[in-house]
Amino acid sequence: MIRTAVILFLVAALATAMLAITGEPGHASITWLGWRADMTAAAFVLITLFVALSAMLAWRLLVWAVEAPRRAERARAEARQRQANEVLTRGFVAVAAGDGLEARRLAAKASDLADEAPGLVRVLAAQAAEAAGDAVAAQAAYTAMLSLPDMRLAGRKGLMQLALAQGDQAGAAAHAEAAYAEPRTARWAWRAVLETRLEAGDWDGARDLAKDALERKIISPLVAERARAALLAASAAQLEGDADPKRRAQALERAAEAAKLQPGFAPGVVMAARLLSLDGKAGRASLVLENAWKAAPHPALWLAYRDLKTDETPRQRSERLWRLASLNPADRESRILLVEQALIAGDPERAQEAAQALAAEPVTARIAGLFARAAFAAGQPDEARVWMARGVGAPQEPDWSDLDPEGRAFAYQPADWARLVVSFAESGELIHPRHERRERTMSELPELPISYADSAALLAGHGGEPAPFDLADGVYEDDEPPPAPAPRGGERRPSGRRRLASAPRVAK
């Protein structure tokens, strides 16, 4: 209205200005119902403008009066909506704070106010019931969501979580399957169904699930590939112990495919190399391990690579390990391997030189054992004792924990494989079940006569004398112990046999 009035005013002003400039006032005559009015053109323009503005104002007043009830209703609805939004916000805040009673009160109030947001009201009601510990009400609220197509996934997820909380694994699996069957599903449904199949040891079904999820674009191609590689390795581990030659051949095929898909997945690579070696394909096994070392070095890889050949001299084995380390020289495991291969070759000076590259590494039991072996091989038994004492209390390395006391790598149970599949598929990282359970690993401190037969000669003292300490239990003996000081009052004289700090005592 204001815009129209401004336009009319400008037109009138322009017309009046033109008349004034020309000096001709003009003449206008109006005859209506027997009446006649004579006036100037400028007066006519002004009267016309005034009549138009008056008519427009009258019309706007009439429209405003007619729309007054509707306007009042809209204002009430907006105020109600603002109040509903405020109640919903406070309700969700109460749920987040764990105040179940307040959340349920606000949920009941929101159900009376939020007519335009029934979905949010149902979500708040369900979560408020959970916060209050009312499983029956929560289940009813989540079940009510199933009637709304846009809320079925949310309802299924809530029902699945309630079933899990009540220990109903079968019910939770059924809700997960129903959620995954929806045309528009979510990643959590895929993972829940995947975990269900993994717990049942259904490796083939889990692979089909990963393939279907990729086709439906629920997961990325990388996640699908990692999941497939881990599942192939888990399936191969199950088939490996079977006496049927066909099933063992199938295990070899699946492990080799897993190593090809993901060379950085050490469990699958080590299994493939072991099965290939048993099948008389040592060259192919070497290639598999070398490709894996380039991608992601792991201590189990070089140990498997070392054991591929049993008819070589220590120097030949050392050269072969050096070639493996040179494939990824910047990696920490490669620097550790250089120390190992120097010890195997009987070159203590080069072993100590290679060990200096690890001086900045955090001290673990494995690093301490490596430095102790290098020091003793160089004829420094006192320094070796110091490193052994540090290694007794040092933490273990997660990767090294994948080796059991017998030296077997990745000797996992089906439950461990199930967790490994999910972890590696989603993050590309290994989990370490033995490390988590704090189980014993292959010896980290010097026990080379047992663990590394080729390096046993390095433990002997110079001139063929025995080592000055017992590597099996961390105890050493001095042939000629230094004279002990006289004991003070109340003190006992120390014995000639000394024990390293924190080392286990020798059974008498």
Coordinates of C-alpha atoms in Angstrom, one line a residue, residues 205 254 256 315 349 360:
G205 CA 27.2 -65.0 5.1
R254 CA 41.1 -67.9 0.6
A256 CA 46.1 -66.1 -0.7
R315 CA 75.0 -65.6 6.9
E349 CA 79.7 -54.1 15.9
A360 CA 65.0 -42.5 20.5

